[in-house]
Coordinates of C-alpha atoms in Angstrom, one line a residue:
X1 CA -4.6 30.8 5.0
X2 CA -4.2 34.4 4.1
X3 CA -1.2 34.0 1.5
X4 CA -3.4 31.7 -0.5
X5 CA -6.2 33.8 -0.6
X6 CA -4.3 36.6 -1.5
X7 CA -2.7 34.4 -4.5
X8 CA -5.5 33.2 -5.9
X9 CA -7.2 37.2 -5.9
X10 CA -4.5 37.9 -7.9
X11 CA -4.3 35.5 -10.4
X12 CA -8.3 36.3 -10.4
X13 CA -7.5 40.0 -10.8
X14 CA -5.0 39.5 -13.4
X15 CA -7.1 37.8 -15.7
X16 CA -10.0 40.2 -15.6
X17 CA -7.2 43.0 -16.3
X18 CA -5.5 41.6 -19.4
X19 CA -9.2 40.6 -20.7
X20 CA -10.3 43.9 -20.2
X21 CA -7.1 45.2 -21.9
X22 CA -6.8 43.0 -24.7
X23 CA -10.2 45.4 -26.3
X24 CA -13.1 43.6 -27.5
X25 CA -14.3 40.4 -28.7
X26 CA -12.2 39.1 -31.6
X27 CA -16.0 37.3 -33.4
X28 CA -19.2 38.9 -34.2
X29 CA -21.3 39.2 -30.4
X30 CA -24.1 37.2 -32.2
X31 CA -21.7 34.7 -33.0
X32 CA -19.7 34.6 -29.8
X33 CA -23.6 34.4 -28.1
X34 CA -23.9 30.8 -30.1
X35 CA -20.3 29.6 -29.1
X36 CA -21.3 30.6 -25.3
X37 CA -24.4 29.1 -25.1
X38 CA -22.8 25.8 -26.3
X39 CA -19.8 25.8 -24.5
X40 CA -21.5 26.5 -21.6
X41 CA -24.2 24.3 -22.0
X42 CA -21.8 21.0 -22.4
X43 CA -18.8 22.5 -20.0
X44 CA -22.0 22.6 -17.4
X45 CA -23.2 18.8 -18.5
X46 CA -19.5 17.7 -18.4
X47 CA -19.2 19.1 -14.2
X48 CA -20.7 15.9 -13.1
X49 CA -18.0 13.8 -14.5
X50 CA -15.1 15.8 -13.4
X51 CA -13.1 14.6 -10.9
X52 CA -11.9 16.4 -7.9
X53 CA -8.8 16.6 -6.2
X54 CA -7.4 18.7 -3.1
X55 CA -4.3 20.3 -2.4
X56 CA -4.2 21.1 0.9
X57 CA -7.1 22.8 1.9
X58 CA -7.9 24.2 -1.9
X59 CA -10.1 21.8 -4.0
X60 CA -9.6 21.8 -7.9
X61 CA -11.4 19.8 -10.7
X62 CA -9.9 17.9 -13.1
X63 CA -11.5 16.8 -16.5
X64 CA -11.6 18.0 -20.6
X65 CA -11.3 22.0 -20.4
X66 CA -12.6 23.7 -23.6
X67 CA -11.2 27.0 -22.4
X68 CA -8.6 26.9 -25.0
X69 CA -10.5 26.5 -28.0
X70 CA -13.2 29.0 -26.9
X71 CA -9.6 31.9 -25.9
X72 CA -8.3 31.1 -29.3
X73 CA -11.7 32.0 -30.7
X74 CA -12.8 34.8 -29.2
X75 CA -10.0 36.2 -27.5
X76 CA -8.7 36.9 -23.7
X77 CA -12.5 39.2 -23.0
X78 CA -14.7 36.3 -24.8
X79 CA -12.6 33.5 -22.9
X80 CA -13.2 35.5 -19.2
X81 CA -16.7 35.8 -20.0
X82 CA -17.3 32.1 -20.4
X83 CA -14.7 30.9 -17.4
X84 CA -16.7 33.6 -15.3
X85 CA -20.5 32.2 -16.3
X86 CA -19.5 29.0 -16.2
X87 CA -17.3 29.0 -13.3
X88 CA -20.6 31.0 -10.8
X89 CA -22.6 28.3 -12.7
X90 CA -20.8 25.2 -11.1
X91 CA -20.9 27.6 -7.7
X92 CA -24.6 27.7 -8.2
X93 CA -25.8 24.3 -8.5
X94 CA -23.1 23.2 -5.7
X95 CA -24.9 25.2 -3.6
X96 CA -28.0 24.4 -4.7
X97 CA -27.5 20.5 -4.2
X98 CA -25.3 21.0 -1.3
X99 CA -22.0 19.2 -3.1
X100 CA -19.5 22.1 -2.6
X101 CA -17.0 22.4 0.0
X102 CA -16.8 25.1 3.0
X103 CA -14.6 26.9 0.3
X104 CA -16.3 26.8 -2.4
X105 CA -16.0 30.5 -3.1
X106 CA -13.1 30.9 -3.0
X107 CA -12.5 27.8 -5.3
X108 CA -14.3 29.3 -7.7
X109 CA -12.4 32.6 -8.1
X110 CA -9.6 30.4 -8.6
X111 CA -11.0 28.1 -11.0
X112 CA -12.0 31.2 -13.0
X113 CA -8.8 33.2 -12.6
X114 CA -5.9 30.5 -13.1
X115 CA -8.1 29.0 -16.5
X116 CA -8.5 32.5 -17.8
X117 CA -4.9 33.4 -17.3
X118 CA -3.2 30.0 -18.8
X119 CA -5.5 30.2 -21.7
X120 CA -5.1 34.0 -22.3
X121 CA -1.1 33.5 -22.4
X122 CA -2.3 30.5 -24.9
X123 CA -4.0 32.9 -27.1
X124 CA -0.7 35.5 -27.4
X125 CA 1.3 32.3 -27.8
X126 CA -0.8 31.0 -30.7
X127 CA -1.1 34.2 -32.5
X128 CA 2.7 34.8 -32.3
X129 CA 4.0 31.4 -33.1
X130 CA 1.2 30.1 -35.6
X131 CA 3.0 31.8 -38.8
X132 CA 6.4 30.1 -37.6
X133 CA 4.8 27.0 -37.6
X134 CA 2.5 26.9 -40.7
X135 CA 5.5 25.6 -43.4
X136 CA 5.9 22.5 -40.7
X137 CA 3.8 19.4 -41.7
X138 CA 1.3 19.3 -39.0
X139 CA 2.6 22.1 -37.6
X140 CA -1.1 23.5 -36.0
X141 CA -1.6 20.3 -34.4
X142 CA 2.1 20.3 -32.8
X143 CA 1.4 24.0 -31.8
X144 CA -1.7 23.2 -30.0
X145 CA 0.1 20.4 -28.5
X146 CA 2.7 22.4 -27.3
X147 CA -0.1 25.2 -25.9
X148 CA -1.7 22.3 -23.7
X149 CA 1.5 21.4 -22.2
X150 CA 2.3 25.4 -21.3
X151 CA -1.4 25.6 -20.1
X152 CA -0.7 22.5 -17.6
X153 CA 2.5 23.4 -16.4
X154 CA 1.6 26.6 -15.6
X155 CA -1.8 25.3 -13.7
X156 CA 0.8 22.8 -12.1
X157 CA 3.3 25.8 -11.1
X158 CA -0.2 27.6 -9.7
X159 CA -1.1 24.3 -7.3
X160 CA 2.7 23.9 -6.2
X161 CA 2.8 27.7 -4.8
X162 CA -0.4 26.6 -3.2
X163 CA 0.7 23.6 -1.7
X164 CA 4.0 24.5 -0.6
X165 CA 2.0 27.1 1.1
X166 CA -0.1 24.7 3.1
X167 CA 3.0 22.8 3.8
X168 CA 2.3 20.1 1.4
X169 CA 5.4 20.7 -1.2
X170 CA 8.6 21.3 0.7
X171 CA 11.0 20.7 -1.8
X172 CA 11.9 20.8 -5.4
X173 CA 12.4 17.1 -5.7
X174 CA 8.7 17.4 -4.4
X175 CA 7.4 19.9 -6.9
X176 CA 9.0 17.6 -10.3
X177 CA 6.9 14.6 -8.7
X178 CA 4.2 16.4 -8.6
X179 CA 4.6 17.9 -12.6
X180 CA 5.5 14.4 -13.1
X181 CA 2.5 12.6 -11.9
X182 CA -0.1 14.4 -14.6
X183 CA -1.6 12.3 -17.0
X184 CA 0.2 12.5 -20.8
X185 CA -2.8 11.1 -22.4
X186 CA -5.5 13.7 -20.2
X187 CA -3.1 16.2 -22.0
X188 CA -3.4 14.8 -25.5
X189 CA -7.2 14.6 -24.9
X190 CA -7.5 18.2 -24.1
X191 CA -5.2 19.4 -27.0
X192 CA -6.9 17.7 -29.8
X193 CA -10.1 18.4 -28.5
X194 CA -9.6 22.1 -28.4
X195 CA -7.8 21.8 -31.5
X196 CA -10.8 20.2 -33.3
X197 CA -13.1 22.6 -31.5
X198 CA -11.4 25.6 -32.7
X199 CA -11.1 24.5 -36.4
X200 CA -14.7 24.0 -36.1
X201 CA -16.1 27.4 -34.6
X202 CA -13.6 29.2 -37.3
X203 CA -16.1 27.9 -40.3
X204 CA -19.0 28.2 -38.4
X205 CA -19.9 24.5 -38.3
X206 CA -21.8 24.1 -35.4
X207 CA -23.0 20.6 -35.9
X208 CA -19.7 19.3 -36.0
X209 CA -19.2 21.6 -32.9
X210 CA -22.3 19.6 -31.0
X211 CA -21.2 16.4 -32.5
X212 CA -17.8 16.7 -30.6
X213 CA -18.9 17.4 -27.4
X214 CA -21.3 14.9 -27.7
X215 CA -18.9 12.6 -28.3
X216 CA -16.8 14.2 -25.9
X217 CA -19.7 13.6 -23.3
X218 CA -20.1 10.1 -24.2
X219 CA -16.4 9.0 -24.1
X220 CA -16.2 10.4 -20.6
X221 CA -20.1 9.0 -19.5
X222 CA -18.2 5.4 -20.4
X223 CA -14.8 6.1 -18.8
X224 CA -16.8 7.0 -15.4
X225 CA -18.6 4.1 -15.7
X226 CA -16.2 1.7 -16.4
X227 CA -14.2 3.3 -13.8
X228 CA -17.1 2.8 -11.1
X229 CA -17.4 -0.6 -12.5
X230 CA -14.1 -1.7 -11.5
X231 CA -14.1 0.3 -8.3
X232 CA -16.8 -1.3 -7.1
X233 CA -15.5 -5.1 -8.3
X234 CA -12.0 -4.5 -6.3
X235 CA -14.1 -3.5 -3.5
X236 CA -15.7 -6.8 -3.6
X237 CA -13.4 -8.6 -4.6
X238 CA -11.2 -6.9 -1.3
X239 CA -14.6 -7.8 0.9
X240 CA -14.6 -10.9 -0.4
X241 CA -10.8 -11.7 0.7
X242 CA -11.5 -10.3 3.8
X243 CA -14.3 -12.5 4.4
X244 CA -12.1 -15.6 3.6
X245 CA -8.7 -14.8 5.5
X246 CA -8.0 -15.1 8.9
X247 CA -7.0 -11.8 10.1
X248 CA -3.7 -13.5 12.7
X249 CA -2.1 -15.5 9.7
X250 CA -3.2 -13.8 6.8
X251 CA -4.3 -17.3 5.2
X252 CA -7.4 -18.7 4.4
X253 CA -10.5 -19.3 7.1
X254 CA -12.9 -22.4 7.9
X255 CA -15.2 -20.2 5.6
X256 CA -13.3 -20.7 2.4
X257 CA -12.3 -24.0 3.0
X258 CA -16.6 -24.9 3.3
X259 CA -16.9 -22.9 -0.1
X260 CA -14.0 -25.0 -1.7
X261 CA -14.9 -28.0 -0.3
X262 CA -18.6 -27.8 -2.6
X263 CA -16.0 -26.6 -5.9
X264 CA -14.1 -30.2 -4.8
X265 CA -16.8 -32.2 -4.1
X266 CA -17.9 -33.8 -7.8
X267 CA -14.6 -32.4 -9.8
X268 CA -13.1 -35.8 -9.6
X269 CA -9.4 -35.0 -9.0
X270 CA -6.9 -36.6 -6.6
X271 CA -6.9 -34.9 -3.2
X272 CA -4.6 -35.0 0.0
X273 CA -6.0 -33.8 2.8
X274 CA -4.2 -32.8 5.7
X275 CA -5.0 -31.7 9.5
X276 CA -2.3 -30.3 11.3
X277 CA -1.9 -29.4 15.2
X278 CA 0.7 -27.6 17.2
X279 CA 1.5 -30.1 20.1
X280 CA 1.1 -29.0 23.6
X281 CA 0.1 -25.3 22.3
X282 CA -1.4 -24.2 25.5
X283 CA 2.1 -24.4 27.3
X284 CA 3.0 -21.6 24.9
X285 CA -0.1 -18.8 26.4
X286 CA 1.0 -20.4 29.9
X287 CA 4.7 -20.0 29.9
X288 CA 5.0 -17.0 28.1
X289 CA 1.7 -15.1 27.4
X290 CA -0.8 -14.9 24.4
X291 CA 1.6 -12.7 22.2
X292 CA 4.3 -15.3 22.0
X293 CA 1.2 -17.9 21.5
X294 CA 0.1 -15.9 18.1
X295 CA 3.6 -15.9 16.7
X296 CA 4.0 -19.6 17.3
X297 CA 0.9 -20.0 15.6
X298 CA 2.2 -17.4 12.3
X299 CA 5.4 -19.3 12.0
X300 CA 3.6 -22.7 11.6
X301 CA 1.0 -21.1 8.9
X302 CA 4.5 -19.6 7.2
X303 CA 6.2 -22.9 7.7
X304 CA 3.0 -24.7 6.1
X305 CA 3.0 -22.8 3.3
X306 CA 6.6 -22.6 2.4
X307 CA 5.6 -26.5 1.2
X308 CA 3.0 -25.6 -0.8
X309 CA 2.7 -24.8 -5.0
X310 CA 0.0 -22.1 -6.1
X311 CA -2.9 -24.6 -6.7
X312 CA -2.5 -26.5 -3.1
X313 CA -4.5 -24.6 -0.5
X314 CA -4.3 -24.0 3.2
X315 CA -6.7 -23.3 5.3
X316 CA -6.7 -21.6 9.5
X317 CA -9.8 -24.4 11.1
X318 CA -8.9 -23.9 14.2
X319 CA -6.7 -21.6 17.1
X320 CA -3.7 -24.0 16.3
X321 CA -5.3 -26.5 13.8
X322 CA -4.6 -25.8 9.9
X323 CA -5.8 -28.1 7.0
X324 CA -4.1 -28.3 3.7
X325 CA -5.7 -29.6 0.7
X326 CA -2.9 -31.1 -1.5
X327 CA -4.2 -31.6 -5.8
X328 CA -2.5 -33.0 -8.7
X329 CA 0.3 -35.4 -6.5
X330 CA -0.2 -39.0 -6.0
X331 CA -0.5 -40.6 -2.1
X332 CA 3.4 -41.2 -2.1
X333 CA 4.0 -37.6 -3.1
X334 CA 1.6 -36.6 -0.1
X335 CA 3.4 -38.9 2.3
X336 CA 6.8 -37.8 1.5
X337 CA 5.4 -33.7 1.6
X338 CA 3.8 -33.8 4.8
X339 CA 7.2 -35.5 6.3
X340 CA 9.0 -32.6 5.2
X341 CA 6.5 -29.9 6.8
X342 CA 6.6 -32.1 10.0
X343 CA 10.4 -32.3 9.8
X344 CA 10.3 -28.5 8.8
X345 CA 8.5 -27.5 11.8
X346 CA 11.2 -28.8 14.0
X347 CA 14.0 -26.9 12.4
X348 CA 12.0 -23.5 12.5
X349 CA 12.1 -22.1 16.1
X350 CA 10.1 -19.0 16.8
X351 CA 11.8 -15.6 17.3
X352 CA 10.0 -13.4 19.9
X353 CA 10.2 -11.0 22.7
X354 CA 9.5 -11.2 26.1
X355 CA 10.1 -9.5 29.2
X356 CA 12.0 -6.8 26.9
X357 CA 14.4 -10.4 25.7
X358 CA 14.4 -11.8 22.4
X359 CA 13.8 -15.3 23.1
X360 CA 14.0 -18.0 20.4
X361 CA 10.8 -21.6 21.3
X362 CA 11.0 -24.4 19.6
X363 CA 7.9 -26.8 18.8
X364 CA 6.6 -29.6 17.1
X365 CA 3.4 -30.3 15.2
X366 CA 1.3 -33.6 14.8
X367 CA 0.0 -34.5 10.7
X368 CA -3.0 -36.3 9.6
X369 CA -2.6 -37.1 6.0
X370 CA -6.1 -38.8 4.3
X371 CA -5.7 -39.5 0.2
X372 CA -8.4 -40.1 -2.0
X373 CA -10.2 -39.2 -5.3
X374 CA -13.2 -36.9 -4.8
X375 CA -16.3 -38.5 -5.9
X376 CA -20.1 -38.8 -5.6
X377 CA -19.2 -42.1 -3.3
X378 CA -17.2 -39.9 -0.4
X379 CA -17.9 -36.6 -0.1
X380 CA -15.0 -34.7 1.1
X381 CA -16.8 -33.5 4.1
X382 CA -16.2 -36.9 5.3
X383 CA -12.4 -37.1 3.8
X384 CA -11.8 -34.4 6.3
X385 CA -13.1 -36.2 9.0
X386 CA -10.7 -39.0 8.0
X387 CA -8.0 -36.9 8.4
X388 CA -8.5 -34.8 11.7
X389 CA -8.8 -39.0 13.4
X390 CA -5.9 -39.6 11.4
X391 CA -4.7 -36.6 13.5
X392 CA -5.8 -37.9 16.9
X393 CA -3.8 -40.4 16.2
X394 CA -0.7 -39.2 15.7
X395 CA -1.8 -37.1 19.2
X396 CA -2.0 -40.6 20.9
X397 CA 1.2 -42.5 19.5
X398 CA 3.2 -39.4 21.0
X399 CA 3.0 -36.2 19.0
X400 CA 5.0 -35.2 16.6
X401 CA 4.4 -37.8 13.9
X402 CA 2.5 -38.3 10.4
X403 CA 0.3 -40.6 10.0
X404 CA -1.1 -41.4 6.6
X405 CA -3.7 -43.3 4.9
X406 CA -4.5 -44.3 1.3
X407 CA -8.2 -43.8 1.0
X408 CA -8.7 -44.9 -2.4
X409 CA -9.5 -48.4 -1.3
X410 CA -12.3 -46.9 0.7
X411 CA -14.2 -46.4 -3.1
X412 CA -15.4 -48.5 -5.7
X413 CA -12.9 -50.2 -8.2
X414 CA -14.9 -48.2 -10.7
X415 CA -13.9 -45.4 -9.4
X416 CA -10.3 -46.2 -8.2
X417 CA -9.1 -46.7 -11.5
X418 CA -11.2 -44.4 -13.7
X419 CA -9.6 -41.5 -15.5

């Protein structure tokens, strides 16, 4: 867009004016030459760890910026120079290793332009407020403080004027969020950083220079990687959910119930199983069509799990077939549960359109309830298989029933009555 290009040639422009006009270096060339070399140096080493972000169609990078220390230092000419080598630098090797955007150019006129500008008006600032603040305890460090927070918001006013030219920002309300959202503690990185820098380059002490970026270097190597680290575990942690849920009902699959059924096997814990079935399902697809079908089959997962606490599980095994596994209640606790869930069923009609008609369908659902102690003597493989006949036979006597059985006489009385 032609008003943003124009914008950022000016702040560009600008910048090179009032460092041409504000005369010559403020430090010895030789010594300016040292501060270069190392600024640019780590600044160049840093580029891989900054982090981009867009605003509209302009991309800016976000990360420490030592532009303050080196303005304060060396003045508005000294701080241009290094934005403008450092700034082509980053151009260069983007180029190079193909990792810059279509725009690159033009980003880098206004990465250039808007840092030499904010930290120029930093350098008058300092220079005009520092005596005012010299009787106040601490007073450099709240002055330098207060210099990152003018740098920021006016780097913040500079990507609102671009966004509310690409249509992003239309309001004001718009504009505070966006002050709003930057990082306090990215801005108390940056001050004391440049701060430290600055004290540094003023006695010459360019070990202590090194050692800071360095460290600098380090924290930020550490930060990216435990960042990357946890990136990568929410991604498989997300994979991982997605590879156990079923995608209709939102609970788990057949897939996760296999996995927790090997976790259950040898723990030795009281377990109810359950296998529940929507009677007569099919006349649901038939009557109606397969739309209405899937919501009868999410208001009987929603039903099921109102019923449950956060250590019960419930499981999707089939197109209308769940299975519950109940822990930590005995068998009459179980019995009395999967009455209510029956009961429940019957007193939660589905709510659904058809035929442009909101239509409300009752239904029932049959319960096979199996109870037993997980052990070496009945793997729950075969507790399962219990339950689904326990099922079947609920299916036979006339749907719409429980029926339950007490497996613990099905194991040893060592067992049975072991702790």
């Amino acid at each position: 867009m032609l008003r943003v290009k124009i914008f950022i040639i000016m702040l560009f422009l600008t910048s090179f004016v009032l460092a041409l006009m504000s005369g010559p270096l403020s430090i010895e060339s030789s010594t300016f030459m040292k501060a270069l070399a190392l600024y640019w140096l780590f600044s160049t080493l840093y580029t891989h760890l900054r982090v981009k972000s867009s605003s509209g169609k302009l991309s800016m990078d976000y990360g420490v910026s030592y532009s303050m220390s080196i303005g304060l230092f060396a003045g508005p000419l000294g701080l241009f120079i290094y934005e403008a080598l450092y700034g082509f630098s980053v151009y260069i090797i983007r180029r190079v290793t193909k990792t810059g955007d279509p725009d690159e150019f033009l980003h880098t006129f206004y990465n250039i332009g808007s840092f030499a500008l904010n930290n120029t008006i930093a350098f008058y600032l300092f220079f005009y407020l520092y005596p005012k603040f010299q009787s106040i305890p601490f007073g450099f460090w709240l002055l330098i403080i207060i210099l990152a927070m003018v740098v920021a918001l006016l780097s913040d006013i500079y990507l609102i004027t671009i966004s509310y030219f690409f249509g992003d920002i239309r309001s004001p309300k718009e504009a505070i969020n966006f002050i709003k959202s930057r990082s306090i503690t990215d801005l108390g990185k940056i001050a004391f950083s440049n701060g430290f820098l600055f004290v540094f380059l003023q006695s010459e002490s360019w070990q202590m220079v090194i050692a800071l970026f360095i460290l600098n270097y380090l924290v930020s190597r550490s930060f990216v990687d435990k960042s990357l680290s946890i990136q990568h575990k929410v991604e498989r942690d997300k994979f991982e959910q997605m590879a156990y849920t079923d995608f209709m009902t939102e609970v788990y699959n057949r897939a996760f119930m296999d996995k927790k059924m090997k976790e259950f096997n040898l723990s030795g814990e009281y377990l109810g199983i359950i296998v529940a079935d929507i009677d007569k399902f099919k006349q649901y697809n038939d009557n109606y069509n397969h739309a209405v079908g899937d919501k009868v089959i999410q208001s009987f997962a929603t039903t099921l799990h109102r019923y449950l606490d956060e250590e019960d599980f419930l499981f999707r095994t089939g197109g209308e077939e769940f299975t519950i596994f109940l822990r930590n209640r005995t068998f009459e606790e179980c019995s009395v549960l999967v009455e209510q869930m029956r009961d429940g069923v019957v007193k939660s009609p589905v709510h659904a359109e058809f035929h442009s008609k909101n239509v409300s369908i009752s239904y029932t659902a049959s319960f096979g309830l199996y109870f037993y102690k997980t052990s070496k003597y009945l793997p729950i493989e075969k507790g399962y298989i219990y339950a689904d006949h326990l099922l079947l036979r609920s299916k036979e006597l006339g749907k719409n029933l429980v029926s339950v059985k007490n497996g613990m006489v099905d194991l040893p009385l060592s067992v049975r009555y072991s702790e």
